[in-house]
XYZ file of C-alpha atoms in Angstrom:
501
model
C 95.796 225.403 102.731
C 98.796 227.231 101.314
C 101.964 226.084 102.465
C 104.388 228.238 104.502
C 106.272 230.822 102.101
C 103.930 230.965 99.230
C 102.145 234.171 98.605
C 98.659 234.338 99.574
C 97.379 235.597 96.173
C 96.866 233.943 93.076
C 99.087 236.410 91.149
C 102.040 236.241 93.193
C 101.980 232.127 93.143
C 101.824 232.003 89.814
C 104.790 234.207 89.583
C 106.401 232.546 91.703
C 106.188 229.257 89.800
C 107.161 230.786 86.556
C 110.506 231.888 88.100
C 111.029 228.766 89.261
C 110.462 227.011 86.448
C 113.019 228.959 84.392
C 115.109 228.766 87.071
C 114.985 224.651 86.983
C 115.075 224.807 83.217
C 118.537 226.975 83.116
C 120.006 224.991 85.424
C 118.922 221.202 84.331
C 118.777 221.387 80.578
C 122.123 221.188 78.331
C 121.694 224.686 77.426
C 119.002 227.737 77.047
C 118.574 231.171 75.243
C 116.196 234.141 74.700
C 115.396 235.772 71.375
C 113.084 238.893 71.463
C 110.155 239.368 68.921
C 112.380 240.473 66.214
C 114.290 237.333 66.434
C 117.529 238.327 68.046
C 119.256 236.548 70.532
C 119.539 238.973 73.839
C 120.741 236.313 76.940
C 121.663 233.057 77.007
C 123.031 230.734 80.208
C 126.185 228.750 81.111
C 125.027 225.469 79.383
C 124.626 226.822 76.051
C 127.918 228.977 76.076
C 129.665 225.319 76.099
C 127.774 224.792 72.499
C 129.028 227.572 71.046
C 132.305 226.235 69.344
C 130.671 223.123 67.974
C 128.310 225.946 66.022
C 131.662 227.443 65.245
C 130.904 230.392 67.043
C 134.228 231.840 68.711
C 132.661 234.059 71.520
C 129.764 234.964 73.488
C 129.863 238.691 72.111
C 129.722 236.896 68.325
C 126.497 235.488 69.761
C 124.399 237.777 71.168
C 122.758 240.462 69.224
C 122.670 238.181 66.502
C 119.657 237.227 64.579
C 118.858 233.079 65.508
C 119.215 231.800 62.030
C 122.709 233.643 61.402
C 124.074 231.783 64.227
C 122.069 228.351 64.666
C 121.630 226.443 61.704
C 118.223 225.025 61.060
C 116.313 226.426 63.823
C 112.618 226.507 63.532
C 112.720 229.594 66.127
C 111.139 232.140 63.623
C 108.142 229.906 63.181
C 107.411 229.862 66.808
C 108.030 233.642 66.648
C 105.458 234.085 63.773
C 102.726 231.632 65.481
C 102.644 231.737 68.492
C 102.272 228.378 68.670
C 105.286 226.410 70.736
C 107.166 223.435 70.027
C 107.645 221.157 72.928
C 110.191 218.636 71.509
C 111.839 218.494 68.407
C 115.167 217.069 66.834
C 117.409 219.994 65.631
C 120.148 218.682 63.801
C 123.269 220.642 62.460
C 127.141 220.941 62.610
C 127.065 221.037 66.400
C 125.494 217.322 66.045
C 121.916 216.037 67.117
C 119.781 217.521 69.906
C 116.175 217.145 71.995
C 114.953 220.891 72.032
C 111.791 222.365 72.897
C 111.003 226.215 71.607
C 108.538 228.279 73.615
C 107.090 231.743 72.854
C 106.973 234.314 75.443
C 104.359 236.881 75.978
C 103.324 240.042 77.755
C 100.122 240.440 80.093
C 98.008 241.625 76.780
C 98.521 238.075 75.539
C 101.277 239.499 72.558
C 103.930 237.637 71.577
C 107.440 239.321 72.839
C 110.034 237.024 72.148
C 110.689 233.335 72.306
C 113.194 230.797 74.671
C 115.136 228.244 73.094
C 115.998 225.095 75.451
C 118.204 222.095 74.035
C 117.014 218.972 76.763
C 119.446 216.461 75.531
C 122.543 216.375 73.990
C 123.758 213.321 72.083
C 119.900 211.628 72.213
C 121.322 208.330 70.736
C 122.924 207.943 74.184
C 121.195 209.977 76.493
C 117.199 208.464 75.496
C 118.953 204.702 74.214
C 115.781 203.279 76.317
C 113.269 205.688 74.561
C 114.935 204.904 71.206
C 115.025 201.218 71.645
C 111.345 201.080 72.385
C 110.651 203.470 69.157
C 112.679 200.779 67.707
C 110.153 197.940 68.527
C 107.246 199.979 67.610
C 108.192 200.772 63.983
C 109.219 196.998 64.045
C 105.580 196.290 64.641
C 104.421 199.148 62.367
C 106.252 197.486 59.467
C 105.311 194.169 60.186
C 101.683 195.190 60.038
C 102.142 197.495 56.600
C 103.330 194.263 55.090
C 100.299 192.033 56.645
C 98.040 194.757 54.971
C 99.458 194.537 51.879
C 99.579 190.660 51.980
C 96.120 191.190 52.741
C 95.155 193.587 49.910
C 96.830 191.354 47.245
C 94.788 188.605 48.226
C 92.052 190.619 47.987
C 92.783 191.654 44.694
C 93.325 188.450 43.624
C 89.993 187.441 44.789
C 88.550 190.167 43.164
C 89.833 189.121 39.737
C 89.336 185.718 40.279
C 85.037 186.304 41.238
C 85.674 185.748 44.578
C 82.984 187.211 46.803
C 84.773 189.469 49.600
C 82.863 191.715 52.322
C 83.240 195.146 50.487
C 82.598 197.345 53.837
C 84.150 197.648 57.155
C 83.440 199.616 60.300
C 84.542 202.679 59.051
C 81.651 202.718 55.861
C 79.309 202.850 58.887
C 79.459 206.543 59.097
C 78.554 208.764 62.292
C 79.411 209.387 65.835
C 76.416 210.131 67.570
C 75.415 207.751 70.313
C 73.221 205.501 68.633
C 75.686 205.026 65.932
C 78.514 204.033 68.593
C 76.246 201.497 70.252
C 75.678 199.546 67.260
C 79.014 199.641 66.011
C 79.919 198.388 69.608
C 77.534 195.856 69.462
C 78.418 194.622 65.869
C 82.170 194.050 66.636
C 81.445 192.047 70.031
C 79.336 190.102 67.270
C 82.581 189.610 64.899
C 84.151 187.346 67.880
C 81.222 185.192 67.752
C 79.976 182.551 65.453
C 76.634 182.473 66.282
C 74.434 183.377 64.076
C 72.937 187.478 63.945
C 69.615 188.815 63.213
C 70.207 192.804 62.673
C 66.867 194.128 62.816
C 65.855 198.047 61.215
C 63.967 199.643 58.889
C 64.752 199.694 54.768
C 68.052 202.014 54.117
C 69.385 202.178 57.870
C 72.579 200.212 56.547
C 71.945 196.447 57.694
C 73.689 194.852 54.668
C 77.094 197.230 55.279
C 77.049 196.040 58.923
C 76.871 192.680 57.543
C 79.827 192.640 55.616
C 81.520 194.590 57.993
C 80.876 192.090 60.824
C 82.213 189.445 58.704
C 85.056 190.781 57.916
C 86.062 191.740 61.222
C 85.469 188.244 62.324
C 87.668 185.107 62.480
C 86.280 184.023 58.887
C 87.370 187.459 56.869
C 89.330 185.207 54.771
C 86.499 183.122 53.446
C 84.148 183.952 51.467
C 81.043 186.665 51.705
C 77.840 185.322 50.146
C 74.875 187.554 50.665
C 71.565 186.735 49.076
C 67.819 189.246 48.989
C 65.324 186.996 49.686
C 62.864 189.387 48.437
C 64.245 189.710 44.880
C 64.112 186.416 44.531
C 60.863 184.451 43.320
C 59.578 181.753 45.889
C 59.822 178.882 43.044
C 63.909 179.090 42.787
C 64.428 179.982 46.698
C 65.043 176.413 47.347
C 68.030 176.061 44.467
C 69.247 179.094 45.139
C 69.969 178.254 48.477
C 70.984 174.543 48.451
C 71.747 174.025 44.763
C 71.138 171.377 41.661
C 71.659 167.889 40.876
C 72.492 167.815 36.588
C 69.249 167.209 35.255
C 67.389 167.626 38.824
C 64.167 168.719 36.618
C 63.177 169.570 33.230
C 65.218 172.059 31.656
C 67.922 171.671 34.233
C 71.021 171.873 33.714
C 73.528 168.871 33.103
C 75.921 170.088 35.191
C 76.167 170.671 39.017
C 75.085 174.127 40.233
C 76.411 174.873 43.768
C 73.919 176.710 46.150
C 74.676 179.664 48.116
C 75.470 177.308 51.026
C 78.153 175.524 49.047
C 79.626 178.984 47.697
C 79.822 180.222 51.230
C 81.260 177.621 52.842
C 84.010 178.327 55.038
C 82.692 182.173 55.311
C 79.521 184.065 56.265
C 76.007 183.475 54.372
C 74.155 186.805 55.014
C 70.191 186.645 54.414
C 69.003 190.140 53.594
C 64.907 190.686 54.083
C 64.625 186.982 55.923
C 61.075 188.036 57.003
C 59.654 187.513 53.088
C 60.757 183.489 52.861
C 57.892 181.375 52.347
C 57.126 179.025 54.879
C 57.360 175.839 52.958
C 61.084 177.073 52.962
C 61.712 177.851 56.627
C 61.459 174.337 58.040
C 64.141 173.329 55.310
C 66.368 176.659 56.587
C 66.240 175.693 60.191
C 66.962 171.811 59.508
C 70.097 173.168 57.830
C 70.936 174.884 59.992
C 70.076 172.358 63.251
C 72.351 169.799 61.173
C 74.851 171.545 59.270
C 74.100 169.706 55.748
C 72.032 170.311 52.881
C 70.258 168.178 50.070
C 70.606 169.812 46.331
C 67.533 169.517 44.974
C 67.475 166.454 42.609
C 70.004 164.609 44.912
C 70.214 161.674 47.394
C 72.949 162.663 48.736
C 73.806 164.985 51.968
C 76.182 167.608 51.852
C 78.435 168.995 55.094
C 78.290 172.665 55.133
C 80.462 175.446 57.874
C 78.502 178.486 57.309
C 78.350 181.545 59.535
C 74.982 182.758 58.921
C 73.660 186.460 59.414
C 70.339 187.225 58.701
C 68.291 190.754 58.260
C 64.636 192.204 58.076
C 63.167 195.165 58.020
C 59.618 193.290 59.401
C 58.323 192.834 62.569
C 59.608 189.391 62.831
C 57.769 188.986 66.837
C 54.658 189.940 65.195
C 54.824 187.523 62.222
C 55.655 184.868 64.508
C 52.430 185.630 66.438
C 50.190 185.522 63.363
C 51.949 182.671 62.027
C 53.732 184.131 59.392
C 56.657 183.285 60.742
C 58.072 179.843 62.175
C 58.841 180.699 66.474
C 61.615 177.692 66.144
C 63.434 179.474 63.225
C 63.093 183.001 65.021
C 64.801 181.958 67.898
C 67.652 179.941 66.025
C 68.164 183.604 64.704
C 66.997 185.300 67.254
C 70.990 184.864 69.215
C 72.529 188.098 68.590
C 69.729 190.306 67.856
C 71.168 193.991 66.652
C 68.707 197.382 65.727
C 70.170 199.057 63.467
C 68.757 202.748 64.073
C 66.899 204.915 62.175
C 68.727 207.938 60.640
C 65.763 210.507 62.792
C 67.369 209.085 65.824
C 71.125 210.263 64.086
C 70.293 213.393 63.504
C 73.650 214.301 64.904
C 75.632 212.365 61.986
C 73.660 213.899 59.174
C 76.340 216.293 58.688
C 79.392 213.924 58.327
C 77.081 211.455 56.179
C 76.444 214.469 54.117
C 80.259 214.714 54.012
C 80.654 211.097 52.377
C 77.809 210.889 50.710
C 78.738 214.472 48.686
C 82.377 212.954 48.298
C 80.519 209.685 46.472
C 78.488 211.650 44.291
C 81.627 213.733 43.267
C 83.660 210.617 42.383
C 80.985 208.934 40.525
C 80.088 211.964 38.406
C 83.608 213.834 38.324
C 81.885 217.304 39.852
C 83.008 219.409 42.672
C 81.584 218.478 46.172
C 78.764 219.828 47.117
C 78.222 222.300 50.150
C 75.202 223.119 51.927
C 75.023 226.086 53.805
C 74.582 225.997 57.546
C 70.426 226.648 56.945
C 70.105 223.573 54.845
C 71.821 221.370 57.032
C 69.668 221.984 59.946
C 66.761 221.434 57.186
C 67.854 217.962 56.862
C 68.828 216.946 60.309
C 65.295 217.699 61.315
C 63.054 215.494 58.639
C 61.918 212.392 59.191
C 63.423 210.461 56.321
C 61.443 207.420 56.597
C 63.592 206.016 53.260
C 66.788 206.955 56.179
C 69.991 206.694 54.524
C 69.107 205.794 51.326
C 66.672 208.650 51.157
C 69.277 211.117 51.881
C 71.607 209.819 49.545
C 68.840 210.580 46.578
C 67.381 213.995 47.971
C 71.392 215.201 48.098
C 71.685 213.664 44.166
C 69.003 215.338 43.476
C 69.970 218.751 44.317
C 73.397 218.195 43.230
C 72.007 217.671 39.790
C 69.284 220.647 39.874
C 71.436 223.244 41.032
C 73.819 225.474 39.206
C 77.058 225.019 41.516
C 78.245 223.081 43.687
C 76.630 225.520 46.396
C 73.003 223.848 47.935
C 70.755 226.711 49.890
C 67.682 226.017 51.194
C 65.310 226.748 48.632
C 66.605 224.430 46.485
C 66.501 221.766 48.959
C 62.895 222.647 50.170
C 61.612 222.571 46.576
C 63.659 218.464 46.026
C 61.977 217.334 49.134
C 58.851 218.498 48.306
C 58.692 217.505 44.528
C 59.732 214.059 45.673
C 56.090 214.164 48.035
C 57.595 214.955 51.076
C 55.998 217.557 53.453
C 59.121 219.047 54.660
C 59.375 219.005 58.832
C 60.364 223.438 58.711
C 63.276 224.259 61.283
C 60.641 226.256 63.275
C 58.107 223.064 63.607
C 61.166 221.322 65.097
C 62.113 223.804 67.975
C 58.608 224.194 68.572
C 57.572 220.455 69.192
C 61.332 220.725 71.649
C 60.436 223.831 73.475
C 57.706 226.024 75.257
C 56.627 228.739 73.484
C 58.044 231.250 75.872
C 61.253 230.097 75.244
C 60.974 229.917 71.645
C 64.079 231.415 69.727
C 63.124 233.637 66.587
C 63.930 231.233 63.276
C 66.118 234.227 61.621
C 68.294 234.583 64.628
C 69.326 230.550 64.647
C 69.372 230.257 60.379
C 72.804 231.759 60.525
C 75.747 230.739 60.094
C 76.957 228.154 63.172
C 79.959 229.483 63.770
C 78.644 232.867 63.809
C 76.078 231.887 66.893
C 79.072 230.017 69.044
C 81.237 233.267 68.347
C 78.435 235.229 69.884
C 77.813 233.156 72.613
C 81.375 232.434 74.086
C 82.051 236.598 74.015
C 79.852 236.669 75.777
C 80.616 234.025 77.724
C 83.935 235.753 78.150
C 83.079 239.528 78.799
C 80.463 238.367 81.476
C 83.245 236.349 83.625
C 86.166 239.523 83.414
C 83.416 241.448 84.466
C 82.496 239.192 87.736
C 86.102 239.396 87.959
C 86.761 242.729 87.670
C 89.196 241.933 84.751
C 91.521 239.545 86.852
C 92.334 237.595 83.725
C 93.979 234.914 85.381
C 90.664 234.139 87.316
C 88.565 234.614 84.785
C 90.308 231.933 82.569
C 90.251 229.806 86.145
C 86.687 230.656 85.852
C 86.304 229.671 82.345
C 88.350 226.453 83.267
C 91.145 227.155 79.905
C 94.569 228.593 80.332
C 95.342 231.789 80.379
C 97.202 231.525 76.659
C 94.362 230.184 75.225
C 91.976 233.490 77.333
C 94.346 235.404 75.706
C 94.326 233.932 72.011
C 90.124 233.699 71.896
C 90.181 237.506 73.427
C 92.095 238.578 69.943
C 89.937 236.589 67.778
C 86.953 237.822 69.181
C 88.128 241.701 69.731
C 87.607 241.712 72.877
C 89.455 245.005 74.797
């Protein structure tokens, strides 16, 4: 219910409030002015007539009339009158000293910009905002503090990197895309960092298990040790076993005479990361889960234990429950790994992030083979976010070389990507099949209206959006951007853009 003395209408309160907030702004700030659209100063109060002679101006009549820059030194004003776009605080600093000021344009009912007000909130901030300083103070303390951690931290990395140190080379950020999927297992893989039990990430080949992998580790309490990942599919059964816990000199024929550390050795202290788990032999499970049960190993050739501290993560692109079932997979070493289980998602259930992996993976492309970036056009982009890409990310990543290298600029249309994807055997999913298998018939949308330019469609749609609400009511632009739920500025700024009369 309106309180006693307001107007009843919507027009009239909102009037009301702008008066008094100019009112409350002459009256509390240090000092305020008006400049019209041309940039000349036509009023200003009581509080800034008492700046005047520190801007070495000797009278109010030497003031007004006068275009802003002429008469106050480093003012940003003509900016604000250019744009449109205010400045809400700001340090303007000249011969009249330091001050807090905010600059705000002013405009008519058509939405125009008609001039501009000027309001200095502070004088003397060093005194006046001492608190808000002193905490700005702390925060840049803590700022620096952690620039020079970072740097600490990229020297050693450096170091290690010259030395053959093995360091996780990805971090949270490599894992690229927003959609919801993507979050989730981002979320999930940093609650895993805190931990040091061991993870399984589960997904099919190319969703980006190994990149998780490093980036769990070296988001965890053991990013300072060492990163030792090892395929267990690229690697024949007969050297599993030394590859993993190492070499006594002269252990067999043709051995070495020296020692040769295993990858439990060389990652002790850090994270051991077992990529394709699902394809060790059996023989060698039981000797992975007793390592793991007693936190020692036996180099082959040796009588002698050796204490390991190994964080272990572990991936597979199997069906490790199934395996298990048929015996192709030990049930006591499944659930030792089985802890922290993580799916890693398929890139058809991200279709949303195909556009910013396109991003990336175009900017990696152009690095490595010193070209321009390449740009799809809004047609092809839908193209790809509706296949199935059953190689996922690492699929993309070729189809998008692919073109890059076929075509004649940097500029990828979708006959050029149709004929990639289907030279490489692929029956391309068609933009059409997709909104067919999402939607009735009946409310099928022709393919030539939606393979057009996205920004093109939303323009459409929000005029409309827009002409339908002034019409429901009758033009009142301040309800119709009450309607719309934006301000009335920002009514007035889309009605321009879209020519809307």
């Amino acid at each position: 219910m309106l309180g006693k003395g307001l107007p009843a209408d919507p027009e009239g309160i909102y009037a009301l409030a702008a008066r008094s907030m100019f009112q409350l702004f002459s009256s509390m700030s240090q000092g305020m002015f008006l400049a019209d659209k041309t940039g000349r100063i036509v009023w200003l109060n009581e509080g800034y007539e008492l700046l005047l002679p520190r801007l070495g101006v000797a009278s109010v009549h030497d003031f007004l009339g006068h275009m802003v820059e002429d008469v106050i030194p480093n003012t940003q004003m003509r900016r604000v009158l250019e744009t449109g776009q205010p400045v809400l605080i700001d340090l303007l600093t000249n011969r009249a000293g330091t001050f807090v000021v905010s600059r705000l344009p002013l405009r008519d009912d058509e939405g125009s910009v008609i001039g501009a007000i000027g309001i200095v909130l502070f004088d003397q901030p060093e005194t006046t905002l001492q608190p808000l300083i002193s905490k700005f103070a702390l925060l840049q303390r803590d700022l620096d503090e952690a620039k020079r951690e970072l740097l600490a931290q990229r020297s050693r990395s450096l170091r290690a990197m010259a030395s053959g140190e093995r360091r996780a080379k990805y971090s949270f950020a490599s894992f690229v895309g927003s959609s919801p999927a993507a979050v989730e297992v981002k979320r999930q893989a940093r609650r895993a960092a805190q931990s040091l039990s061991p993870v399984l990430l589960l997904g099919e080949t190319g969703t980006g298990k190994e990149l998780l992998a490093h980036a769990i580790h070296g988001a965890s309490a053991r990013a300072c040790g060492p990163f030792v990942s090892v395929n267990i599919a690229a690697i024949p059964d007969t050297l599993l076993e030394a590859e993993f816990f190492g070499v006594a000199p002269g252990a067999y024929t043709g051995a070495d005479r020296k020692s040769r550390d295993g990858k439990f050795r060389l990652a002790d202290g850090g994270t051991l990361f077992l990529d394709e788990i699902g394809d060790m032999p059996l023989s060698l499970q039981a000797k992975l889960l007793r390592a793991l049960q007693e936190g020692e190993i036996e180099p082959l050739g040796s009588n002698q234990l050796v204490r390991f501290d190994v964080r272990l993560l572990a991936a597979t692109s199997r069906d490790l429950p199934r395996m298990v079932r048929e015996g192709l997979f030990r049930e006591d070493l499944f659930y030792r790994l089985h802890v922290l289980p993580i799916r890693v998602p398929p890139l058809r259930e991200r279709a949303a992030d195909i556009a910013a992996l396109v991003e990336v993976l175009g900017e990696e492309l152009a690095l490595r083979n010193d070209m321009p970036v390449p740009e799809l056009d809004a047609a092809a982009l839908q193209l790809l976010a509706v296949q199935n890409w059953p190689g996922n990310i690492r699929e993309l990543r070729n189809v998008l070389e692919q073109v890059t290298m076929l075509g004649d600029d940097a500029r990828i249309t979708t006959p050029l990507l149709l004929q990639v994807l289907q030279s490489a055997g692929v029956k391309p999913v068609q933009l059409g099949e997709a909104l067919a298998a999402q939607a009735p018939a009946d409310a099928m949308v022709a393919d030539s209206a939606l393979l057009r330019p996205l920004a093109q469609q939303v323009a459409e749609l929000e005029a409309r959006a827009i002409r339908a609400s002034l019409a429901a009511n009758g033009g009142n632009k301040l309800a119709t951007a009450k309607a719309l739920e934006i301000s009335r500025a920002t009514l007035y700024d889309r009605m321009a853009a879209l020519q809307i009369r």
